Amino acid sequence: MKRINFHMLTAFAALVSLVTFNWQYGNETFVFFGFAENKEMEIRLENPVTIEQVYVTAGNRVHKGDVLLEVTRSGLELTQSGLNHEVAKLQSQYNIWKADIEGTIRRLEAQKMAKRGEIQTQIDQLESEMSINRSLIKDLESIRPAKDKSGRSPNEVKIEGLKKELRMAVRPLDSEIRKLKKELRAHNNPLKIQIEKLSEELGFVHQEADKLTITAPNDGIVGSIFCKVGEQFSAFNTLLTFYEQNPTQVKGYVLENLILKVKMGDEIIVHSGVQASTKCTGRVVGMGSRIVEIPERLRKNPAFKTYGREIQIQIPADNSFLQKEKVVLKLPAGKDDLDNKVLRAFTPPKTSSSASLEQKTEDE
């Protein structure tokens, strides 16, 4: 009996120790830390420039489209002027050619109308004579109008000849007019081709010129400014940095001995470390591939180095976190569920001897 009581006391003491350990550290195992941030956007240009004006200072809040800098680019204005001159010259030549073609078309159409009017007038006169003659001999059966072998009167023969003459006169004019109109609509005109090519180049130069006025890509805050008025900057050097007003991601560090592993796509509850009522739900979008040293600021005890896995958490942009604010990260599970998982993880599996001991205790 004494031996059984000794084993019972030992088992009870172990159970109390395990529960105490779980109470003190179980929940903390599932809490880790990070900081809210927004990657700074580095604003650069792909060509050498000279700084003309700087309209902002570090820390300024700006709105999308606000002008931040103005720069100049050597040779760009000269290139633009040269292209404008060349396009204007070719356009003038094209306009002269086009006006000449259109003038020729109008002249040919005028000739066609004049010829048609002239012949039509003769036809109308003959038809008028025929109409008068018919009315005069209508009641005179003894008088019959002269006709040729085909039964046509002289005036009818003349009218048919005039209509044939009209067709013969108008046909070449119509053909020439169609040819000239087709030439006007053609896309392979050498002048037009040159103008289109130079216009494309000019459009590209205009796009490059627009880049010389640097505006805010979004509402946000100006970070660091690395340029001054009058300075010359090489291509791809950072002129200034810019970031959105609210953080959109959290960089966290999961302790390497964390029992419940964090996976891609998991939801994480993000609590502010300084604003008690500020929190949101994020999602894991990136995970480091190696164990790294956790920054001193995020350690429980800064004096001791700890290691973990870096994770990236995407959070909604409509939050009130501060840039680089320390945040507390938790998995969205119930407290009891977490405690049970910790308890199961730390509780050793039952052996046959311990099971028989429990059975004897219950019998007594």
Short mmCIF file of C-alpha atoms in Angstrom, two decimals:
data_model
loop_
_atom_site.label_atom_id
_atom_site.label_comp_id
_atom_site.label_asym_id
_atom_site.label_seq_id
_atom_site.Cartn_x
_atom_site.Cartn_y
_atom_site.Cartn_z
CA MET A 1 0.00 0.00 0.00
CA LYS A 2 2.83 2.39 0.88
CA ARG A 3 4.59 1.55 -2.39
CA ILE A 4 1.42 2.32 -4.33
CA ASN A 5 0.99 5.64 -2.49
CA PHE A 6 4.58 6.57 -3.33
CA HIS A 7 3.97 5.95 -7.03
CA MET A 8 0.73 7.90 -6.87
CA LEU A 9 2.45 10.87 -5.25
CA THR A 10 5.20 10.78 -7.85
CA ALA A 11 2.70 10.66 -10.72
CA PHE A 12 0.66 13.46 -9.17
CA ALA A 13 3.73 15.67 -8.73
CA ALA A 14 4.71 15.07 -12.36
CA LEU A 15 1.21 15.93 -13.52
CA VAL A 16 1.19 19.16 -11.47
CA SER A 17 4.57 20.13 -12.94
CA LEU A 18 3.34 19.44 -16.48
CA VAL A 19 0.16 21.48 -15.99
CA THR A 20 2.17 24.34 -14.46
CA PHE A 21 4.60 24.26 -17.39
CA ASN A 22 1.75 24.20 -19.85
CA TRP A 23 0.02 27.10 -18.10
CA GLN A 24 3.15 29.24 -18.12
CA TYR A 25 4.51 28.43 -21.57
CA GLY A 26 1.82 26.63 -23.53
CA ASN A 27 0.03 29.72 -24.78
CA GLU A 28 3.27 31.60 -25.36
CA THR A 29 4.46 28.88 -27.70
CA PHE A 30 1.81 30.01 -30.16
CA VAL A 31 2.57 33.71 -29.85
CA PHE A 32 5.44 35.26 -31.76
CA PHE A 33 6.46 38.75 -32.77
CA GLY A 34 7.17 40.85 -35.81
CA PHE A 35 6.97 44.39 -37.07
CA ALA A 36 4.65 46.13 -39.53
CA GLU A 37 6.34 47.58 -42.55
CA ASN A 38 5.90 48.69 -46.10
CA LYS A 39 8.73 48.18 -48.50
CA GLU A 40 10.09 51.52 -49.58
CA MET A 41 9.82 52.17 -53.29
CA GLU A 42 13.07 53.42 -54.76
CA ILE A 43 12.45 56.00 -57.49
CA ARG A 44 15.08 55.89 -60.21
CA LEU A 45 15.47 56.88 -63.85
CA GLU A 46 17.14 54.83 -66.56
CA ASN A 47 19.03 57.79 -68.01
CA PRO A 48 21.45 60.38 -66.58
CA VAL A 49 19.61 63.51 -65.40
CA THR A 50 20.18 66.86 -63.75
CA ILE A 51 18.03 67.82 -60.77
CA GLU A 52 15.98 70.89 -61.62
CA GLN A 53 13.63 71.21 -58.63
CA VAL A 54 12.88 69.30 -55.41
CA TYR A 55 9.39 69.99 -54.06
CA VAL A 56 9.30 67.70 -50.99
CA THR A 57 11.29 66.83 -47.89
CA ALA A 58 11.67 63.53 -46.05
CA GLY A 59 8.53 62.62 -44.12
CA ASN A 60 6.13 64.72 -46.19
CA ARG A 61 2.70 63.19 -46.73
CA VAL A 62 1.71 63.44 -50.37
CA HIS A 63 -1.22 62.45 -52.56
CA LYS A 64 -1.16 60.43 -55.74
CA GLY A 65 -0.03 62.63 -58.63
CA ASP A 66 1.67 65.29 -56.50
CA VAL A 67 4.92 66.48 -58.09
CA LEU A 68 7.97 65.35 -56.13
CA LEU A 69 10.86 66.27 -58.44
CA GLU A 70 11.60 67.86 -61.78
CA VAL A 71 14.73 66.89 -63.70
CA THR A 72 16.24 67.62 -67.09
CA ARG A 73 17.90 65.24 -69.50
CA SER A 74 20.71 66.35 -71.76
CA GLY A 75 19.90 66.14 -75.48
CA LEU A 76 16.28 65.12 -75.03
CA GLU A 77 14.87 68.58 -75.77
CA LEU A 78 17.11 68.90 -78.84
CA THR A 79 15.99 65.49 -80.11
CA GLN A 80 12.36 66.42 -79.58
CA SER A 81 12.81 69.73 -81.43
CA GLY A 82 14.56 67.99 -84.35
CA LEU A 83 11.83 65.39 -84.69
CA ASN A 84 9.11 68.05 -84.52
CA HIS A 85 10.82 69.99 -87.31
CA GLU A 86 11.24 66.90 -89.50
CA VAL A 87 7.63 65.79 -89.00
CA ALA A 88 6.37 69.30 -89.78
CA LYS A 89 8.49 69.39 -92.96
CA LEU A 90 7.23 66.01 -94.19
CA GLN A 91 3.66 66.89 -93.24
CA SER A 92 3.92 70.07 -95.30
CA GLN A 93 5.16 68.09 -98.32
CA TYR A 94 2.37 65.58 -97.87
CA ASN A 95 -0.25 68.32 -97.58
CA ILE A 96 1.02 69.92 -100.81
CA TRP A 97 0.90 66.56 -102.60
CA LYS A 98 -2.54 65.84 -101.22
CA ALA A 99 -3.85 69.28 -102.19
CA ASP A 100 -2.49 68.78 -105.72
CA ILE A 101 -4.25 65.41 -106.05
CA GLU A 102 -7.50 66.78 -104.64
CA GLY A 103 -7.25 69.74 -107.02
CA THR A 104 -6.80 67.40 -109.98
CA ILE A 105 -9.84 65.39 -108.87
CA ARG A 106 -11.95 68.53 -108.62
CA ARG A 107 -10.80 69.64 -112.09
CA LEU A 108 -11.64 66.28 -113.63
CA GLU A 109 -15.04 66.25 -111.96
CA ALA A 110 -15.67 69.75 -113.28
CA GLN A 111 -14.73 68.61 -116.80
CA LYS A 112 -17.05 65.63 -116.46
CA MET A 113 -19.92 67.80 -115.29
CA ALA A 114 -19.32 70.32 -118.09
CA LYS A 115 -19.22 67.63 -120.77
CA ARG A 116 -22.30 65.93 -119.35
CA GLY A 117 -24.11 69.26 -119.19
CA GLU A 118 -23.16 70.15 -122.77
CA ILE A 119 -24.30 66.84 -124.25
CA GLN A 120 -27.36 66.64 -122.04
CA THR A 121 -28.44 70.08 -123.31
CA GLN A 122 -28.29 68.83 -126.91
CA ILE A 123 -30.23 65.72 -125.97
CA ASP A 124 -32.87 67.80 -124.22
CA GLN A 125 -33.24 70.02 -127.33
CA LEU A 126 -33.69 67.05 -129.62
CA GLU A 127 -36.21 65.44 -127.27
CA SER A 128 -38.09 68.74 -127.14
CA GLU A 129 -38.20 68.92 -130.96
CA MET A 130 -39.44 65.34 -131.12
CA SER A 131 -42.17 66.10 -128.62
CA ILE A 132 -43.34 69.15 -130.64
CA ASN A 133 -43.28 67.21 -133.91
CA ARG A 134 -45.34 64.41 -132.42
CA SER A 135 -47.94 66.87 -131.16
CA LEU A 136 -48.16 68.56 -134.60
CA ILE A 137 -48.69 65.41 -136.64
CA LYS A 138 -50.84 63.67 -134.09
CA ASP A 139 -54.08 64.30 -136.00
CA LEU A 140 -52.62 64.21 -139.51
CA GLU A 141 -52.70 60.63 -140.66
CA SER A 142 -51.43 61.51 -144.13
CA ILE A 143 -48.11 62.83 -142.74
CA ARG A 144 -45.70 60.26 -141.41
CA PRO A 145 -42.32 61.17 -139.89
CA ALA A 146 -39.20 59.99 -141.72
CA LYS A 147 -37.51 56.93 -140.22
CA ASP A 148 -34.43 54.88 -141.04
CA LYS A 149 -34.36 51.19 -141.79
CA SER A 150 -34.47 50.32 -138.08
CA GLY A 151 -37.61 52.38 -137.63
CA ARG A 152 -35.94 55.24 -135.76
CA SER A 153 -36.38 58.92 -136.51
CA PRO A 154 -33.35 61.14 -137.29
CA ASN A 155 -33.62 62.83 -133.88
CA GLU A 156 -33.67 59.48 -132.12
CA VAL A 157 -30.53 58.49 -133.96
CA LYS A 158 -28.88 61.76 -132.95
CA ILE A 159 -29.90 61.29 -129.31
CA GLU A 160 -28.46 57.79 -129.24
CA GLY A 161 -25.22 59.12 -130.72
CA LEU A 162 -25.02 61.87 -128.14
CA LYS A 163 -25.54 59.41 -125.27
CA LYS A 164 -22.75 57.25 -126.67
CA GLU A 165 -20.55 60.32 -126.97
CA LEU A 166 -21.32 61.18 -123.33
CA ARG A 167 -20.34 57.71 -122.15
CA MET A 168 -17.13 57.83 -124.14
CA ALA A 169 -16.27 61.26 -122.76
CA VAL A 170 -17.07 60.48 -119.09
CA ARG A 171 -15.55 57.01 -118.84
CA PRO A 172 -11.84 58.05 -118.91
CA LEU A 173 -12.56 60.90 -116.53
CA ASP A 174 -14.25 58.54 -114.03
CA SER A 175 -11.35 56.11 -114.35
CA GLU A 176 -8.80 58.83 -113.60
CA ILE A 177 -10.82 60.12 -110.65
CA ARG A 178 -11.07 56.62 -109.12
CA LYS A 179 -7.33 56.14 -109.57
CA LEU A 180 -6.50 59.42 -107.82
CA LYS A 181 -8.91 58.75 -104.92
CA LYS A 182 -7.37 55.33 -104.44
CA GLU A 183 -3.95 56.93 -104.37
CA LEU A 184 -5.14 59.30 -101.64
CA ARG A 185 -6.40 56.39 -99.49
CA ALA A 186 -3.29 54.27 -100.00
CA HIS A 187 -1.21 53.46 -96.87
CA ASN A 188 2.03 52.90 -98.75
CA ASN A 189 2.59 56.53 -99.58
CA PRO A 190 6.32 57.22 -98.92
CA LEU A 191 5.67 60.55 -97.23
CA LYS A 192 2.94 59.07 -95.03
CA ILE A 193 5.20 56.16 -94.04
CA GLN A 194 8.01 58.52 -93.02
CA ILE A 195 5.60 60.72 -91.05
CA GLU A 196 4.17 57.73 -89.14
CA LYS A 197 7.64 56.43 -88.33
CA LEU A 198 8.87 59.79 -87.05
CA SER A 199 5.62 60.33 -85.14
CA GLU A 200 6.19 57.06 -83.28
CA GLU A 201 9.71 58.20 -82.38
CA LEU A 202 8.32 61.55 -81.28
CA GLY A 203 5.71 59.81 -79.12
CA PHE A 204 8.45 57.84 -77.39
CA VAL A 205 10.42 61.05 -76.80
CA HIS A 206 7.29 62.64 -75.30
CA GLN A 207 6.95 59.68 -72.93
CA GLU A 208 10.57 60.13 -71.90
CA ALA A 209 9.97 63.85 -71.36
CA ASP A 210 6.96 63.06 -69.15
CA LYS A 211 9.24 61.00 -66.93
CA LEU A 212 11.23 64.13 -66.14
CA THR A 213 8.36 65.27 -63.91
CA ILE A 214 8.32 62.72 -61.09
CA THR A 215 5.01 62.37 -59.26
CA ALA A 216 3.82 60.34 -56.28
CA PRO A 217 2.64 56.89 -57.44
CA ASN A 218 0.12 56.65 -54.56
CA ASP A 219 -0.95 58.43 -51.42
CA GLY A 220 1.91 58.00 -49.00
CA ILE A 221 4.99 59.38 -47.33
CA VAL A 222 8.31 60.52 -48.75
CA GLY A 223 11.15 58.46 -47.31
CA SER A 224 14.75 59.49 -47.92
CA ILE A 225 15.86 62.08 -50.48
CA PHE A 226 19.28 61.53 -52.03
CA CYS A 227 19.43 64.45 -54.47
CA LYS A 228 19.82 68.22 -54.45
CA VAL A 229 19.01 70.93 -56.97
CA GLY A 230 21.71 71.19 -59.61
CA GLU A 231 23.19 67.74 -59.01
CA GLN A 232 23.79 65.36 -61.89
CA PHE A 233 22.68 61.79 -61.32
CA SER A 234 23.81 58.72 -63.22
CA ALA A 235 21.33 56.23 -64.65
CA PHE A 236 19.56 53.93 -62.16
CA ASN A 237 20.78 55.82 -59.09
CA THR A 238 18.09 56.23 -56.41
CA LEU A 239 16.71 59.78 -56.34
CA LEU A 240 14.35 59.26 -53.39
CA THR A 241 12.33 56.60 -51.63
CA PHE A 242 8.58 56.49 -51.14
CA TYR A 243 6.23 54.29 -49.17
CA GLU A 244 2.49 54.11 -48.68
CA GLN A 245 1.00 55.65 -45.57
CA ASN A 246 -0.13 52.40 -43.93
CA PRO A 247 1.92 49.22 -43.71
CA THR A 248 0.72 46.41 -45.96
CA GLN A 249 2.85 43.58 -44.64
CA VAL A 250 4.34 42.20 -41.45
CA LYS A 251 7.72 40.54 -41.11
CA GLY A 252 7.56 37.99 -38.32
CA TYR A 253 9.88 35.40 -36.82
CA VAL A 254 8.61 31.98 -35.75
CA LEU A 255 10.75 30.30 -33.06
CA GLU A 256 12.47 27.21 -34.39
CA ASN A 257 11.00 25.07 -31.63
CA LEU A 258 7.43 26.19 -32.29
CA ILE A 259 5.24 23.13 -31.91
CA LEU A 260 2.49 24.03 -34.35
CA LYS A 261 4.11 24.78 -37.69
CA VAL A 262 3.00 27.80 -39.68
CA LYS A 263 2.19 27.12 -43.33
CA MET A 264 1.74 29.21 -46.47
CA GLY A 265 -1.76 30.67 -46.63
CA ASP A 266 -2.40 30.39 -42.87
CA GLU A 267 -4.37 33.19 -41.28
CA ILE A 268 -2.55 35.14 -38.56
CA ILE A 269 -4.09 37.57 -36.09
CA VAL A 270 -1.93 40.69 -35.86
CA HIS A 271 -2.16 42.75 -32.64
CA SER A 272 -0.53 46.12 -32.12
CA GLY A 273 2.16 46.16 -29.48
CA VAL A 274 1.29 49.71 -28.39
CA GLN A 275 -2.34 50.22 -29.44
CA ALA A 276 -4.45 47.75 -27.51
CA SER A 277 -7.53 48.05 -29.73
CA THR A 278 -5.67 47.78 -33.02
CA LYS A 279 -5.64 44.41 -34.72
CA CYS A 280 -6.36 42.76 -38.05
CA THR A 281 -6.17 39.39 -39.74
CA GLY A 282 -3.39 38.70 -42.22
CA ARG A 283 -2.31 35.79 -44.36
CA VAL A 284 1.10 34.14 -44.68
CA VAL A 285 2.42 34.89 -48.18
CA GLY A 286 6.11 34.08 -47.77
CA MET A 287 8.37 31.89 -45.66
CA GLY A 288 12.11 31.90 -45.29
CA SER A 289 14.06 28.83 -46.31
CA ARG A 290 16.52 28.89 -43.39
CA ILE A 291 16.80 29.62 -39.69
CA VAL A 292 18.04 33.12 -38.90
CA GLU A 293 18.83 35.11 -35.77
CA ILE A 294 15.75 36.92 -34.45
CA PRO A 295 16.31 40.70 -34.14
CA GLU A 296 17.01 41.86 -30.60
CA ARG A 297 13.90 44.02 -30.60
CA LEU A 298 11.68 40.97 -31.11
CA ARG A 299 13.22 38.75 -28.46
CA LYS A 300 11.61 38.08 -25.10
CA ASN A 301 14.94 38.51 -23.45
CA PRO A 302 17.19 40.76 -25.55
CA ALA A 303 20.27 39.46 -23.72
CA PHE A 304 19.86 35.96 -25.17
CA LYS A 305 20.11 35.21 -28.87
CA THR A 306 17.21 33.25 -30.27
CA TYR A 307 16.67 31.87 -33.72
CA GLY A 308 13.66 31.29 -35.91
CA ARG A 309 12.17 31.27 -39.37
CA GLU A 310 11.25 34.51 -41.08
CA ILE A 311 7.72 34.78 -42.51
CA GLN A 312 5.94 37.46 -44.53
CA ILE A 313 2.31 38.25 -43.68
CA GLN A 314 0.08 40.31 -45.98
CA ILE A 315 -2.33 42.59 -44.13
CA PRO A 316 -5.14 44.90 -45.36
CA ALA A 317 -4.04 48.44 -46.30
CA ASP A 318 -6.83 50.05 -44.25
CA ASN A 319 -5.12 49.61 -40.89
CA SER A 320 -3.75 52.01 -38.28
CA PHE A 321 -0.39 50.36 -37.62
CA LEU A 322 2.68 52.57 -37.62
CA GLN A 323 5.67 51.98 -39.83
CA LYS A 324 8.07 49.51 -38.15
CA GLU A 325 5.66 49.08 -35.22
CA LYS A 326 6.23 45.95 -33.14
CA VAL A 327 3.25 43.59 -33.38
CA VAL A 328 2.13 40.41 -31.67
CA LEU A 329 1.24 37.52 -33.96
CA LYS A 330 -1.17 34.74 -32.97
CA LEU A 331 -2.73 31.80 -34.73
CA PRO A 332 -6.55 32.11 -34.89
CA ALA A 333 -7.32 29.04 -32.74
CA GLY A 334 -9.21 28.76 -29.43
CA LYS A 335 -7.21 28.91 -26.18
CA ASP A 336 -8.43 25.50 -25.00
CA ASP A 337 -7.57 23.90 -28.30
CA LEU A 338 -4.05 25.31 -28.14
CA ASP A 339 -3.58 24.17 -24.54
CA ASN A 340 -4.74 20.66 -25.39
CA LYS A 341 -2.30 20.47 -28.30
CA VAL A 342 0.56 21.59 -26.06
CA LEU A 343 -0.47 19.15 -23.34
CA ARG A 344 -0.58 16.26 -25.80
CA ALA A 345 2.80 17.26 -27.20
CA PHE A 346 4.45 17.27 -23.76
CA THR A 347 2.64 14.25 -22.27
CA PRO A 348 4.66 11.01 -22.77
CA PRO A 349 2.77 7.99 -24.17
CA LYS A 350 1.37 5.53 -21.62
CA THR A 351 3.35 2.31 -20.99
CA SER A 352 1.89 -1.05 -19.95
CA SER A 353 3.26 -0.67 -16.39
CA SER A 354 1.71 2.76 -15.87
CA ALA A 355 -1.60 1.50 -17.25
CA SER A 356 -1.63 -1.48 -14.83
CA LEU A 357 -0.72 0.88 -11.96
CA GLU A 358 -3.72 3.06 -12.75
CA GLN A 359 -5.93 -0.02 -12.90
CA LYS A 360 -4.72 -1.24 -9.45
CA THR A 361 -5.32 2.20 -7.99
CA GLU A 362 -8.86 2.27 -9.26
CA ASP A 363 -9.51 -1.27 -7.84
CA GLU A 364 -8.29 -0.27 -4.38
#
